[in-house]
Coordinates of C-alpha atoms in Angstrom, one line a residue:
Chain A
M1 CA -26.5 34.0 -16.9
A2 CA -29.9 32.3 -16.8
S3 CA -32.6 32.9 -14.5
K4 CA -34.4 30.2 -15.4
V5 CA -33.7 26.6 -14.0
I6 CA -35.1 22.9 -15.5
Q7 CA -35.9 20.8 -12.8
A8 CA -35.4 16.9 -14.2
I9 CA -37.8 14.3 -11.1
Y10 CA -36.9 10.8 -11.1
N11 CA -38.7 7.8 -8.7
D12 CA -35.5 5.6 -9.0
D13 CA -31.6 7.0 -8.2
D14 CA -30.1 4.0 -10.8
I15 CA -32.2 5.6 -13.3
L16 CA -30.6 8.7 -11.8
M17 CA -27.3 7.9 -11.9
L18 CA -27.3 7.0 -16.0
A19 CA -29.5 10.6 -16.5
V20 CA -26.2 12.0 -14.7
K21 CA -25.0 10.4 -16.9
R22 CA -26.1 11.9 -20.4
V23 CA -26.4 14.9 -19.4
K24 CA -22.6 15.6 -19.2
E25 CA -22.3 14.2 -22.3
A26 CA -24.5 16.1 -23.5
H27 CA -22.4 18.9 -21.8
H28 CA -25.1 19.9 -19.8
H29 CA -24.3 22.0 -16.4
I30 CA -26.1 20.7 -13.9
E31 CA -26.2 23.4 -10.8
E32 CA -27.8 21.1 -8.6
I33 CA -28.8 17.7 -7.6
Y34 CA -31.7 16.4 -4.7
T35 CA -32.0 13.4 -3.8
P36 CA -33.3 12.1 -0.4
F37 CA -30.8 9.8 0.8
P38 CA -26.7 10.0 -0.4
V39 CA -26.8 7.4 -3.1
H40 CA -22.9 6.4 -4.4
G41 CA -21.4 7.9 -6.6
L42 CA -22.4 10.4 -7.5
D43 CA -20.1 12.8 -6.6
K44 CA -18.3 11.4 -8.8
A45 CA -20.6 10.9 -12.1
M46 CA -21.3 14.6 -11.3
G47 CA -17.2 15.0 -11.3
L48 CA -18.1 17.3 -7.7
A49 CA -14.1 17.9 -6.4
P50 CA -13.4 15.5 -3.6
T51 CA -14.5 17.6 0.2
R52 CA -11.1 18.8 1.7
I53 CA -13.0 18.5 5.3
A54 CA -10.4 15.8 6.6
I55 CA -7.5 18.1 5.9
T56 CA -8.8 20.4 8.6
S57 CA -9.6 17.8 10.2
F58 CA -5.6 16.5 11.1
M59 CA -5.3 20.7 10.8
Y60 CA -7.2 21.3 14.0
G61 CA -6.2 18.3 15.5
C62 CA -2.8 19.4 15.9
V63 CA -3.9 23.1 17.0
G64 CA -5.4 20.3 19.7
I65 CA -2.2 19.0 20.8
T66 CA -0.3 21.9 21.2
V67 CA -3.5 23.4 22.8
A68 CA -2.9 20.5 25.9
V69 CA 0.9 21.2 25.4
V70 CA 1.7 24.2 25.8
M71 CA -1.5 24.8 29.4
M72 CA -0.2 21.8 31.3
N73 CA 3.8 22.9 30.4
F74 CA 2.3 26.5 32.1
I75 CA 0.0 24.9 34.5
M76 CA 2.1 21.6 35.4
I77 CA 5.4 23.0 34.6
Q78 CA 5.9 26.8 34.8
D79 CA 3.9 27.8 37.1
W80 CA 3.8 26.3 40.6
P81 CA 6.2 22.9 40.1
Q82 CA 3.8 21.5 42.6
N83 CA 5.1 17.9 44.3
I84 CA 1.9 16.4 44.0
G85 CA 2.8 12.6 45.3
G86 CA 5.7 13.0 43.4
K87 CA 4.9 13.5 40.0
P88 CA 8.3 14.4 39.3
S89 CA 7.5 18.1 37.8
F90 CA 11.1 19.3 36.9
S91 CA 10.5 19.3 33.3
F92 CA 7.7 18.3 30.4
I93 CA 8.9 14.9 29.3
E94 CA 9.9 13.3 32.8
N95 CA 5.6 14.1 34.0
M96 CA 4.8 13.0 30.8
P97 CA 2.7 9.8 30.9
A98 CA 0.5 11.8 34.1
F99 CA -0.3 14.5 30.7
V100 CA -1.1 12.2 27.6
P101 CA -4.7 11.3 28.3
I102 CA -6.0 14.8 28.5
M103 CA -2.7 15.6 25.6
F104 CA -5.2 13.1 23.3
E105 CA -9.0 13.9 24.2
M106 CA -7.3 17.0 23.4
T107 CA -6.2 16.4 20.4
V108 CA -9.7 14.7 19.3
F109 CA -12.1 17.3 20.7
F110 CA -10.4 19.4 18.7
A111 CA -10.2 17.7 15.1
A112 CA -13.4 16.7 16.1
H113 CA -15.4 20.0 16.8
L114 CA -13.6 21.9 14.5
M115 CA -14.8 19.6 11.4
V116 CA -18.1 19.7 12.6
I117 CA -18.4 23.5 12.1
T118 CA -16.3 23.9 9.7
F119 CA -19.0 21.1 7.6
Y120 CA -21.8 23.5 8.9
M121 CA -20.3 26.5 7.1
R122 CA -19.1 25.5 4.7
S123 CA -22.8 23.9 3.6
R124 CA -24.3 27.0 4.7
L125 CA -26.5 24.6 7.9
W126 CA -27.5 26.6 10.5
P127 CA -30.5 26.6 13.3
F128 CA -33.6 28.8 11.7
K129 CA -32.2 28.6 8.5
K130 CA -34.9 28.9 5.7
A131 CA -35.2 25.6 4.1
E132 CA -34.1 24.8 0.1
N133 CA -36.6 22.7 -1.3
P134 CA -37.6 22.7 -4.8
D135 CA -40.2 20.1 -4.2
V136 CA -41.0 18.2 -0.8
R137 CA -41.1 14.9 -2.2
T138 CA -36.7 15.2 -2.7
T139 CA -36.9 14.2 1.3
D140 CA -39.2 11.6 0.6
D141 CA -38.3 9.5 -2.4
H142 CA -38.0 11.6 -5.6
F143 CA -35.0 12.2 -7.2
L144 CA -34.4 16.3 -8.8
M145 CA -31.9 17.4 -10.8
E146 CA -31.4 21.1 -11.5
I147 CA -29.8 22.2 -15.1
A148 CA -29.4 26.1 -16.0
L149 CA -32.2 26.8 -18.8
N150 CA -30.5 28.8 -22.1
D151 CA -33.2 29.4 -24.9
N152 CA -32.8 25.6 -24.7
E153 CA -35.8 24.9 -23.1
D154 CA -37.8 22.3 -25.5
E155 CA -33.7 20.4 -26.5
L156 CA -32.9 19.7 -22.6
T157 CA -36.8 18.1 -22.4
K158 CA -36.8 15.7 -24.4
L159 CA -32.6 14.7 -23.4
L160 CA -34.8 14.6 -20.0
V161 CA -37.7 13.8 -21.2
D162 CA -35.6 9.9 -22.6
T163 CA -33.5 9.7 -19.7
G164 CA -36.1 8.2 -18.2
A165 CA -37.5 11.6 -15.6
I166 CA -40.7 11.1 -14.1
E167 CA -41.8 14.9 -14.5
V168 CA -39.9 17.7 -16.1
K169 CA -41.2 21.3 -15.4
V170 CA -38.8 25.2 -16.0
S171 CA -39.1 27.1 -12.7
E172 CA -37.3 30.8 -12.3
K173 CA -33.9 29.9 -10.3
H174 CA -33.9 31.2 -6.7
Chain B
M1 CA -0.3 -21.7 -10.2
Y2 CA 2.9 -20.7 -8.5
T3 CA 5.7 -21.4 -9.2
F4 CA 8.5 -20.9 -6.9
S5 CA 11.2 -18.9 -8.2
N6 CA 14.5 -20.1 -8.1
R7 CA 16.4 -16.2 -6.8
L8 CA 14.2 -16.1 -3.7
K9 CA 14.2 -20.0 -3.3
I10 CA 18.2 -20.1 -3.3
T11 CA 17.6 -16.7 -1.7
S12 CA 16.1 -17.7 0.9
I13 CA 18.8 -21.3 1.7
I14 CA 20.9 -19.3 2.2
L15 CA 19.6 -17.0 4.2
M16 CA 19.2 -20.2 6.5
I17 CA 22.3 -21.4 6.4
V18 CA 23.9 -18.0 6.8
G19 CA 21.9 -18.0 9.6
I20 CA 22.6 -20.8 11.2
L21 CA 26.8 -19.7 11.1
G22 CA 25.4 -16.6 13.1
I23 CA 23.3 -19.0 15.9
G24 CA 26.2 -20.6 16.2
Y25 CA 28.9 -18.7 16.4
G26 CA 26.9 -17.0 19.0
F27 CA 26.8 -20.1 20.8
I28 CA 30.9 -21.0 20.4
S29 CA 31.7 -17.3 21.6
A30 CA 29.6 -18.0 24.8
P31 CA 31.6 -18.1 27.8
S32 CA 32.3 -21.0 29.5
T33 CA 33.2 -20.7 32.4
I34 CA 34.0 -17.4 35.0
E35 CA 37.0 -16.5 33.8
E36 CA 35.3 -16.1 29.9
A37 CA 32.2 -14.2 30.7
K38 CA 35.0 -11.6 32.8
A39 CA 37.6 -11.2 30.6
M40 CA 34.5 -10.1 28.7
V41 CA 32.7 -7.7 30.7
A42 CA 35.6 -5.9 31.1
A43 CA 36.4 -5.6 27.5
D44 CA 32.6 -4.1 26.9
A45 CA 33.5 -2.5 29.9
H46 CA 36.2 0.8 29.1
G47 CA 38.2 1.0 32.0
G48 CA 35.9 3.2 34.3
H49 CA 32.6 1.7 33.0
G50 CA 32.6 -1.0 35.7
E51 CA 31.6 0.7 38.5
A52 CA 28.6 2.5 36.4
E53 CA 27.7 -0.8 36.0
A54 CA 27.4 -2.1 39.0
H55 CA 25.4 0.1 40.1
H56 CA 22.4 -0.1 37.4
E57 CA 22.9 -3.2 37.6
E58 CA 21.9 -2.4 41.7
V59 CA 18.4 -1.4 39.9
G60 CA 17.5 -3.8 36.5
T61 CA 17.9 -7.2 39.0
H62 CA 14.8 -7.9 40.2
H63 CA 13.9 -10.7 39.4
E64 CA 16.9 -11.8 41.6
P65 CA 16.3 -10.3 45.3
K66 CA 19.4 -12.1 46.7
V67 CA 22.6 -10.9 44.6
T68 CA 20.9 -7.5 44.2
H69 CA 22.1 -7.8 47.7
H70 CA 24.9 -8.5 47.6
E71 CA 25.7 -6.1 45.1
S72 CA 25.5 -3.8 47.2
V73 CA 27.2 -5.3 50.1
E74 CA 30.2 -5.7 47.2
E75 CA 30.4 -1.9 46.4
N76 CA 30.2 -0.7 50.1
H77 CA 33.1 -3.3 50.5
H78 CA 34.5 -1.3 47.4
E79 CA 34.4 1.8 48.5
A80 CA 35.3 1.7 51.5
G81 CA 38.5 -0.1 50.2
S82 CA 38.9 -3.0 51.8
A83 CA 39.3 -6.3 51.4
H84 CA 37.9 -9.0 53.9
G85 CA 37.2 -12.8 53.7
Q86 CA 33.8 -12.4 52.2
D87 CA 34.4 -10.7 49.5
A88 CA 35.8 -13.2 47.7
A89 CA 32.4 -15.2 48.0
V90 CA 30.5 -12.2 47.0
H91 CA 32.4 -11.7 43.9
Q92 CA 31.9 -15.3 42.9
S93 CA 27.9 -14.3 43.0
H94 CA 28.6 -11.4 41.1
D95 CA 30.4 -13.4 37.8
E96 CA 28.7 -16.3 38.3
H97 CA 25.2 -13.8 37.6
T98 CA 26.7 -12.5 34.6
L99 CA 28.2 -15.5 33.3
S100 CA 24.9 -17.0 33.3
K101 CA 23.7 -14.0 30.8
L102 CA 26.4 -14.1 29.0
Q103 CA 25.3 -17.5 28.2
N104 CA 21.5 -16.4 27.4
R105 CA 22.7 -14.6 24.8
P106 CA 22.3 -16.7 22.2
W107 CA 19.6 -19.0 24.0
A108 CA 17.6 -15.1 24.1
A109 CA 18.6 -14.5 20.4
F110 CA 16.7 -17.8 18.7
L111 CA 13.6 -17.0 21.5
I112 CA 12.8 -13.7 19.4
A113 CA 13.6 -14.6 16.3
G114 CA 11.7 -17.7 16.3
F115 CA 8.2 -16.4 18.3
F116 CA 8.9 -14.0 16.1
F117 CA 8.2 -15.5 12.3
F118 CA 6.3 -18.3 14.4
M119 CA 3.9 -15.3 15.6
L120 CA 3.8 -14.1 11.5
A121 CA 2.3 -17.2 11.2
L122 CA 0.4 -16.7 13.8
G123 CA -1.9 -13.8 13.6
A124 CA -2.1 -14.7 10.3
L125 CA -4.4 -17.8 10.4
V126 CA -6.3 -15.7 13.0
F127 CA -6.7 -12.6 10.4
Y128 CA -8.2 -15.6 9.1
A129 CA -10.7 -17.4 11.2
I130 CA -11.5 -14.3 11.6
Q131 CA -12.3 -13.6 8.7
H132 CA -15.0 -16.4 8.8
V133 CA -16.8 -15.8 11.9
A134 CA -17.5 -12.0 10.7
Q135 CA -18.4 -13.5 7.2
V136 CA -16.6 -10.6 5.5
G137 CA -17.0 -9.4 2.5
W138 CA -14.1 -8.8 1.1
S139 CA -10.9 -11.1 2.1
P140 CA -11.9 -14.1 0.8
L141 CA -9.2 -13.9 -1.9
L142 CA -7.1 -13.1 0.5
F143 CA -8.0 -16.6 1.9
R144 CA -4.6 -18.2 -0.2
V145 CA -2.6 -16.1 0.7
M146 CA -3.7 -15.7 4.2
E147 CA -3.3 -20.5 4.7
A148 CA 0.3 -20.6 3.1
I149 CA 1.5 -17.5 6.0
S150 CA 0.6 -20.6 8.1
A151 CA 2.0 -23.1 6.7
Y152 CA 4.9 -21.3 8.4
L153 CA 2.8 -22.7 12.1
F154 CA 3.6 -26.0 12.2
P155 CA 7.3 -25.9 12.3
G156 CA 7.4 -22.8 13.6
A157 CA 5.4 -24.8 16.8
L158 CA 7.9 -27.9 16.7
I159 CA 11.1 -25.5 16.6
L160 CA 9.8 -23.1 19.9
Y161 CA 8.5 -26.6 21.4
V162 CA 12.1 -28.3 21.4
F163 CA 13.0 -25.0 21.7
F164 CA 11.4 -25.0 25.9
V165 CA 12.3 -28.5 26.2
L166 CA 15.7 -28.0 25.8
T167 CA 15.3 -24.8 28.1
S168 CA 12.4 -26.5 30.9
A169 CA 13.5 -30.8 30.7
F170 CA 17.4 -30.5 30.2
H171 CA 18.6 -26.5 31.7
L172 CA 20.3 -26.4 29.0
N173 CA 19.8 -22.4 29.8
H174 CA 19.4 -20.3 32.4
L175 CA 16.1 -18.1 30.4
Y176 CA 13.7 -18.9 32.9
I177 CA 14.7 -18.9 36.5
W178 CA 11.6 -21.0 38.1
M179 CA 13.5 -23.7 36.3
D180 CA 16.3 -23.3 38.4
P181 CA 15.2 -26.1 41.8
E182 CA 18.7 -23.7 43.0
V183 CA 16.9 -20.2 43.0
M184 CA 13.2 -22.2 43.8
A185 CA 14.6 -23.3 47.2
H186 CA 15.6 -19.8 47.7
D187 CA 13.0 -17.9 46.7
G188 CA 9.6 -17.3 49.0
I189 CA 8.1 -15.3 46.0
L190 CA 8.1 -17.7 43.8
Q191 CA 7.3 -21.3 45.6
L192 CA 3.8 -19.2 46.2
K193 CA 3.6 -19.2 42.3
Q194 CA 5.0 -23.7 42.1
G195 CA 1.8 -24.8 41.7
Y196 CA 1.6 -23.5 38.1
L197 CA 5.1 -22.0 37.5
N198 CA 6.2 -26.8 37.1
I199 CA 8.0 -27.7 34.6
P200 CA 5.8 -31.0 33.7
F201 CA 3.3 -28.3 33.7
F202 CA 5.0 -25.5 31.9
L203 CA 5.4 -28.5 28.9
I204 CA 1.8 -29.8 29.0
R205 CA 0.2 -26.2 28.4
S206 CA 2.5 -25.1 25.5
T207 CA 1.7 -28.9 24.6
I208 CA -2.3 -28.4 24.5
F209 CA -2.4 -24.6 23.1
L210 CA 0.2 -25.7 20.0
A211 CA -1.9 -28.6 19.4
G212 CA -4.9 -26.4 18.9
W213 CA -3.9 -23.8 16.8
I214 CA -2.2 -26.3 14.6
L215 CA -5.2 -28.8 14.6
Y216 CA -7.1 -25.6 13.8
R217 CA -5.2 -24.5 10.6
H218 CA -4.8 -28.2 9.4
F219 CA -8.9 -28.6 9.5
A220 CA -9.1 -25.0 8.4
V221 CA -7.2 -25.3 5.0
K222 CA -8.4 -29.3 4.6
N223 CA -11.9 -27.8 4.4
S224 CA -11.3 -24.5 3.0
Y225 CA -10.3 -26.9 0.0
A226 CA -13.0 -29.4 0.0
Q227 CA -15.4 -26.4 -0.5
D228 CA -13.9 -25.3 -4.0
E229 CA -14.1 -28.4 -4.8
A230 CA -17.9 -29.5 -3.6
K231 CA -21.5 -28.9 -4.9
D232 CA -22.6 -27.2 -1.8
N233 CA -21.9 -24.9 1.0
T234 CA -21.6 -27.8 3.8
Y235 CA -17.6 -27.3 4.2
Y236 CA -18.3 -23.9 4.6
R237 CA -20.3 -23.9 8.1
K238 CA -18.1 -26.9 9.2
N239 CA -15.4 -23.7 9.1
F240 CA -17.3 -20.9 10.0
K241 CA -18.2 -23.5 12.7
I242 CA -14.2 -24.7 13.9
S243 CA -13.5 -20.8 13.2
V244 CA -15.7 -20.2 15.6
F245 CA -14.6 -22.5 18.6
F246 CA -11.2 -21.1 17.4
L247 CA -10.8 -18.3 18.5
L248 CA -12.6 -19.1 22.1
F249 CA -9.9 -21.4 22.4
F250 CA -7.3 -19.6 20.7
F251 CA -7.9 -16.3 23.1
V252 CA -7.5 -18.2 26.3
T253 CA -4.6 -20.3 25.6
E254 CA -2.7 -16.9 24.1
S255 CA -2.9 -15.6 27.1
I256 CA -1.3 -18.2 28.9
M257 CA 1.2 -18.6 25.8
A258 CA 1.3 -14.8 26.7
W259 CA 2.4 -16.4 30.9
D260 CA 4.1 -19.0 30.4
W261 CA 6.3 -18.3 28.0
F262 CA 7.5 -14.0 28.2
M263 CA 6.1 -13.5 31.5
G264 CA 7.7 -16.3 33.7
L265 CA 11.2 -14.5 31.8
E266 CA 10.2 -12.1 35.5
P267 CA 8.5 -14.8 37.3
H268 CA 8.4 -11.8 39.7
W269 CA 6.5 -9.7 38.3
Y270 CA 3.0 -8.7 36.3
S271 CA 0.8 -7.3 34.6
T272 CA -2.8 -8.1 33.7
L273 CA -3.5 -6.5 30.4
F274 CA 0.3 -7.7 28.9
A275 CA -1.1 -11.5 27.0
W276 CA -3.1 -9.0 24.9
Y277 CA 0.0 -6.6 24.6
V278 CA 1.8 -9.6 23.7
F279 CA -1.0 -10.5 20.7
A280 CA -1.7 -6.5 19.6
S281 CA 1.9 -7.2 18.7
M282 CA 1.2 -10.6 16.5
F283 CA -1.7 -9.1 14.9
V284 CA -0.5 -6.3 13.4
S285 CA 3.0 -7.9 12.1
A286 CA 0.4 -10.9 10.5
V287 CA -1.5 -8.6 9.3
T288 CA 1.4 -6.0 7.8
V289 CA 3.3 -9.5 6.1
I290 CA -0.4 -10.0 4.5
A291 CA -0.3 -7.4 2.5
M292 CA 3.3 -8.2 2.0
V293 CA 2.3 -11.0 0.5
T294 CA -0.1 -10.0 -1.3
M295 CA 1.9 -6.8 -2.9
Y296 CA 4.2 -9.4 -4.0
L297 CA 2.1 -11.7 -5.6
K298 CA 0.0 -8.8 -7.4
S299 CA 3.0 -7.6 -8.2
K300 CA 4.3 -10.6 -10.2
G301 CA 0.5 -10.3 -11.4
L302 CA -1.0 -13.4 -9.2
L303 CA -4.4 -12.3 -8.3
E304 CA -6.1 -10.8 -11.1
Y305 CA -8.8 -9.9 -8.4
V306 CA -7.2 -8.2 -6.5
N307 CA -7.9 -4.5 -6.1
D308 CA -6.3 -1.6 -4.3
S309 CA -9.3 -1.9 -2.6
H310 CA -7.9 -4.2 -0.4
L311 CA -4.3 -3.3 0.1
H312 CA -6.1 0.2 1.0
D313 CA -8.6 -2.9 3.7
L314 CA -4.9 -4.4 4.8
A315 CA -3.3 -0.8 5.1
K316 CA -6.4 0.2 6.8
F317 CA -6.0 -2.4 9.0
M318 CA -2.8 -2.0 9.9
F319 CA -2.8 1.0 10.3
G320 CA -5.6 0.5 13.6
L321 CA -3.8 -2.7 15.1
S322 CA -0.7 -0.3 15.5
I323 CA -2.4 2.1 17.2
F324 CA -3.6 -0.4 19.6
W325 CA -0.3 -1.7 19.8
T326 CA 0.5 2.2 21.4
Y327 CA -2.1 1.9 23.9
L328 CA -1.8 -1.5 24.9
W329 CA 2.1 -0.4 25.6
F330 CA 0.8 2.8 26.9
G331 CA -1.4 1.4 29.8
Q332 CA 0.5 -1.4 30.9
F333 CA 3.2 1.8 30.5
M334 CA 1.2 4.4 32.4
L335 CA -0.1 2.6 35.3
I336 CA 2.9 1.6 36.5
W337 CA 4.6 4.0 36.5
Y338 CA 2.0 6.7 37.6
A339 CA 1.6 4.2 40.4
N340 CA 4.9 2.9 40.9
I341 CA 4.0 0.1 43.2
P342 CA 8.5 -0.7 43.8
E343 CA 7.8 -5.2 43.2
E344 CA 5.6 -3.4 39.4
A345 CA 8.4 -1.3 38.5
G346 CA 10.8 -2.8 38.7
Y347 CA 10.0 -4.3 34.6
F348 CA 10.4 -1.3 32.5
L349 CA 13.3 0.3 35.3
T350 CA 15.5 -2.2 33.5
R351 CA 14.1 -1.4 30.3
I352 CA 14.2 2.8 30.3
E353 CA 18.3 1.9 32.2
H354 CA 19.6 0.0 29.7
Y355 CA 17.2 -0.9 27.0
N356 CA 16.3 3.3 26.2
L357 CA 16.7 3.0 23.0
V358 CA 15.0 0.3 22.4
F359 CA 12.3 1.0 24.4
F360 CA 11.3 4.7 23.1
G361 CA 12.1 3.9 19.9
M362 CA 10.2 0.8 18.4
L363 CA 7.1 3.7 19.6
L364 CA 9.4 5.6 16.2
F365 CA 8.5 2.3 13.8
N366 CA 5.2 0.7 15.5
F367 CA 2.8 4.5 16.2
V368 CA 4.2 7.5 14.5
F369 CA 6.2 6.1 11.4
P370 CA 2.9 4.3 10.0
F371 CA 0.7 6.7 12.2
L372 CA 1.7 9.3 9.7
V373 CA 2.5 7.7 6.5
L374 CA -0.8 4.8 6.4
M375 CA -3.2 8.5 7.5
N376 CA -4.0 9.9 3.7
S377 CA -7.3 7.6 2.6
D378 CA -4.9 7.7 -1.2
F379 CA -1.1 7.2 0.3
K380 CA -3.1 3.5 0.6
R381 CA -3.2 2.1 -2.5
V382 CA 0.2 3.2 -3.1
N383 CA 2.6 -0.5 -3.1
W384 CA 5.3 1.7 -1.8
F385 CA 3.9 3.5 0.7
V386 CA 2.6 0.8 2.3
M387 CA 5.6 -1.3 2.2
I388 CA 7.7 0.3 4.3
A389 CA 4.6 2.0 6.6
G390 CA 5.1 -1.9 6.9
I391 CA 9.1 -2.2 6.9
S392 CA 8.8 -0.4 9.8
I393 CA 6.3 -2.2 11.6
L394 CA 8.2 -5.4 11.0
I395 CA 11.4 -3.8 12.7
G396 CA 8.7 -2.1 15.5
H397 CA 7.6 -5.6 16.4
Y398 CA 10.9 -7.3 16.6
M399 CA 12.1 -4.9 18.9
D400 CA 8.6 -5.3 20.8
I401 CA 10.0 -9.1 21.4
F402 CA 13.5 -7.8 21.1
Q403 CA 12.5 -5.8 24.9
I404 CA 10.1 -8.0 26.4
V405 CA 13.0 -11.1 26.5
M406 CA 16.8 -9.3 26.5
P407 CA 16.0 -7.6 29.8
S408 CA 14.9 -10.3 31.8
T409 CA 17.2 -12.5 30.5
V410 CA 20.8 -10.7 29.5
G411 CA 19.5 -7.7 31.4
E412 CA 22.7 -4.9 30.0
L413 CA 25.5 -7.2 29.2
W414 CA 23.3 -7.3 26.0
S415 CA 23.9 -5.7 22.5
F416 CA 22.4 -6.8 19.3
G417 CA 25.6 -8.6 16.6
V418 CA 25.6 -11.6 15.3
P419 CA 23.4 -14.4 17.8
E420 CA 20.7 -11.9 16.7
V421 CA 21.0 -11.5 13.6
G422 CA 21.5 -14.9 13.0
S423 CA 18.6 -15.9 14.9
I424 CA 16.8 -13.4 12.7
L425 CA 18.2 -14.1 9.2
F426 CA 17.4 -18.0 10.0
F427 CA 14.2 -18.2 10.9
L428 CA 13.5 -15.4 8.2
G429 CA 14.9 -17.8 5.1
L430 CA 12.4 -20.6 6.7
F431 CA 9.8 -18.7 6.6
I432 CA 9.9 -17.5 3.6
F433 CA 11.3 -21.2 2.0
V434 CA 7.8 -22.5 4.3
V435 CA 5.4 -19.0 2.8
F436 CA 6.3 -19.5 -0.9
S437 CA 6.6 -22.8 -0.8
A438 CA 2.3 -23.5 0.9
L439 CA 2.2 -21.0 -1.8
A440 CA 3.7 -23.4 -5.3
K441 CA 1.9 -25.7 -4.4
T442 CA -2.0 -23.8 -4.6
P443 CA -3.8 -25.0 -7.3
S444 CA -5.5 -22.1 -7.4
F445 CA -5.4 -18.5 -5.5
V446 CA -8.8 -18.1 -5.8
V447 CA -11.6 -19.5 -3.2
K448 CA -13.7 -20.8 -5.9
R449 CA -16.6 -21.7 -4.1
N450 CA -16.9 -19.8 -0.8
P451 CA -20.4 -18.0 -0.5
F452 CA -19.0 -14.2 -0.4
V453 CA -16.5 -14.5 -3.3
E454 CA -18.1 -12.6 -5.8
E455 CA -18.4 -9.7 -3.7
S456 CA -14.5 -10.1 -3.0
K457 CA -13.8 -10.2 -6.5
H458 CA -16.3 -7.1 -7.2
F459 CA -15.2 -5.5 -3.5
H460 CA -14.5 -1.6 -4.5
Y461 CA -14.0 2.0 -2.1

């Protein structure tokens, strides 16, 4: 494995997109791209797999509604079926309309929060995490493309300069 | 340029003819005398069922307290096994009630189907107006489709209006009990509402809102065509302005329409969000029809620039509005169920008692099925997925209008047979005929000089 990477810095997202396409055509492996904001279509150009976070969210929602149903069925129907204001607590279905607001909210709560936590875990984000930023300018107005280097520094430098990079440098992989 | 294919034209004409025969059969087979009505009920009752039916009625018919009272008296008499002289009078009243309900059936079936197809056109028109006002970038390519669907507005409104004139001014049916002077004379609650519920005012209101909607449709479509040939954006601006005012007008008049035509069927009952509920039904079905016609035309290769992102957007609307409808359905049902105030709960008692399968079954068609099918982003781009979800939504919203109208007019004597199917087929045929004739008259499916049409052509999600 290469221990060095080549970093090309761009100052325009359109140029970056064209550069990605050319680098992909030349069959180089793009390690990472750092951008200050979401660049529409960049994931497609890089050939990244689509996210599955919506699927996890759906499953978390199913968990949420199950928790709500089991909880209220136990509390209101099984454990202590009290007569509260004449509401029919003989079976779950008879009293269901009163439970729907909670079922709905629990579904949304589980779907939203567990999905967010999943996102944090999968993208390794947490408080006090050390920022992984190869160049501070990428949070402001520059775009950085990082490519693994395998003794082909000259060739890659030429290609990257050709694609409109304003700066090309080689650095240790971190 | 689209030509109305002969096969489709013949199909729609056959549908209309079969439908008219069905409607005619419905009117002929409706009983005209009390004896006939009794025979029909007896044939349906299957022996010992009769007593149970009478029992249900006691709970169900809240809109006629007088009759309910008689029936409970009647039942007591039956149980006691006695035959007083008063019994004959009680029977008489019950039988007249049965007769009028059975006579209502073909009329109610006609109203349900007539309004169902009318609301598709009206909903499409509202969607169209919203696209103008919101200056939407993706939809101008579909404007011609929406304009063609809203072409049904005029014939649909005309039929409904004639229907209401026959109902109110000529008393040809008993759909609206408050239109019956006999009922009015004996009902203190209805007398208090007489300032609103009287026939001249009813017809004047209907005239105003139907005329307003038709006028907007006329000028919006005219301006839209004029914009194609224009040199600047004058007509586009005009359409923007009249669409704003149409939407203001519409949301006021739509409420009144729902009170008049549907809540008026049950004049002892009221619900504040009823008009929105009817609107939600209208809107989601209309967007569904827009999506269906778009898919049909696209499959014929007529909508060159429409891509699956446009379909995706329509499917998102279908998905979201289905949930919106369910929200309103539940909001209305749950509030009344929870408080259970007798004068409000009667409405749902009839429906749960006698229309259980329709009332709760429509949730499957209107909510569960579209919710699961249209949730996935990829499925929203697959034609046949959107198509089956759309068919489910349309069936579900027919059921919705059915359960609004039928329990209040026919009550427990309902069934789904020739009069209902006949009405659906007739209006379906007419709808297809009018909409596709309008499409055939459209010179170009692309609005030419709309400021947003370029954006719409390159719309990509």
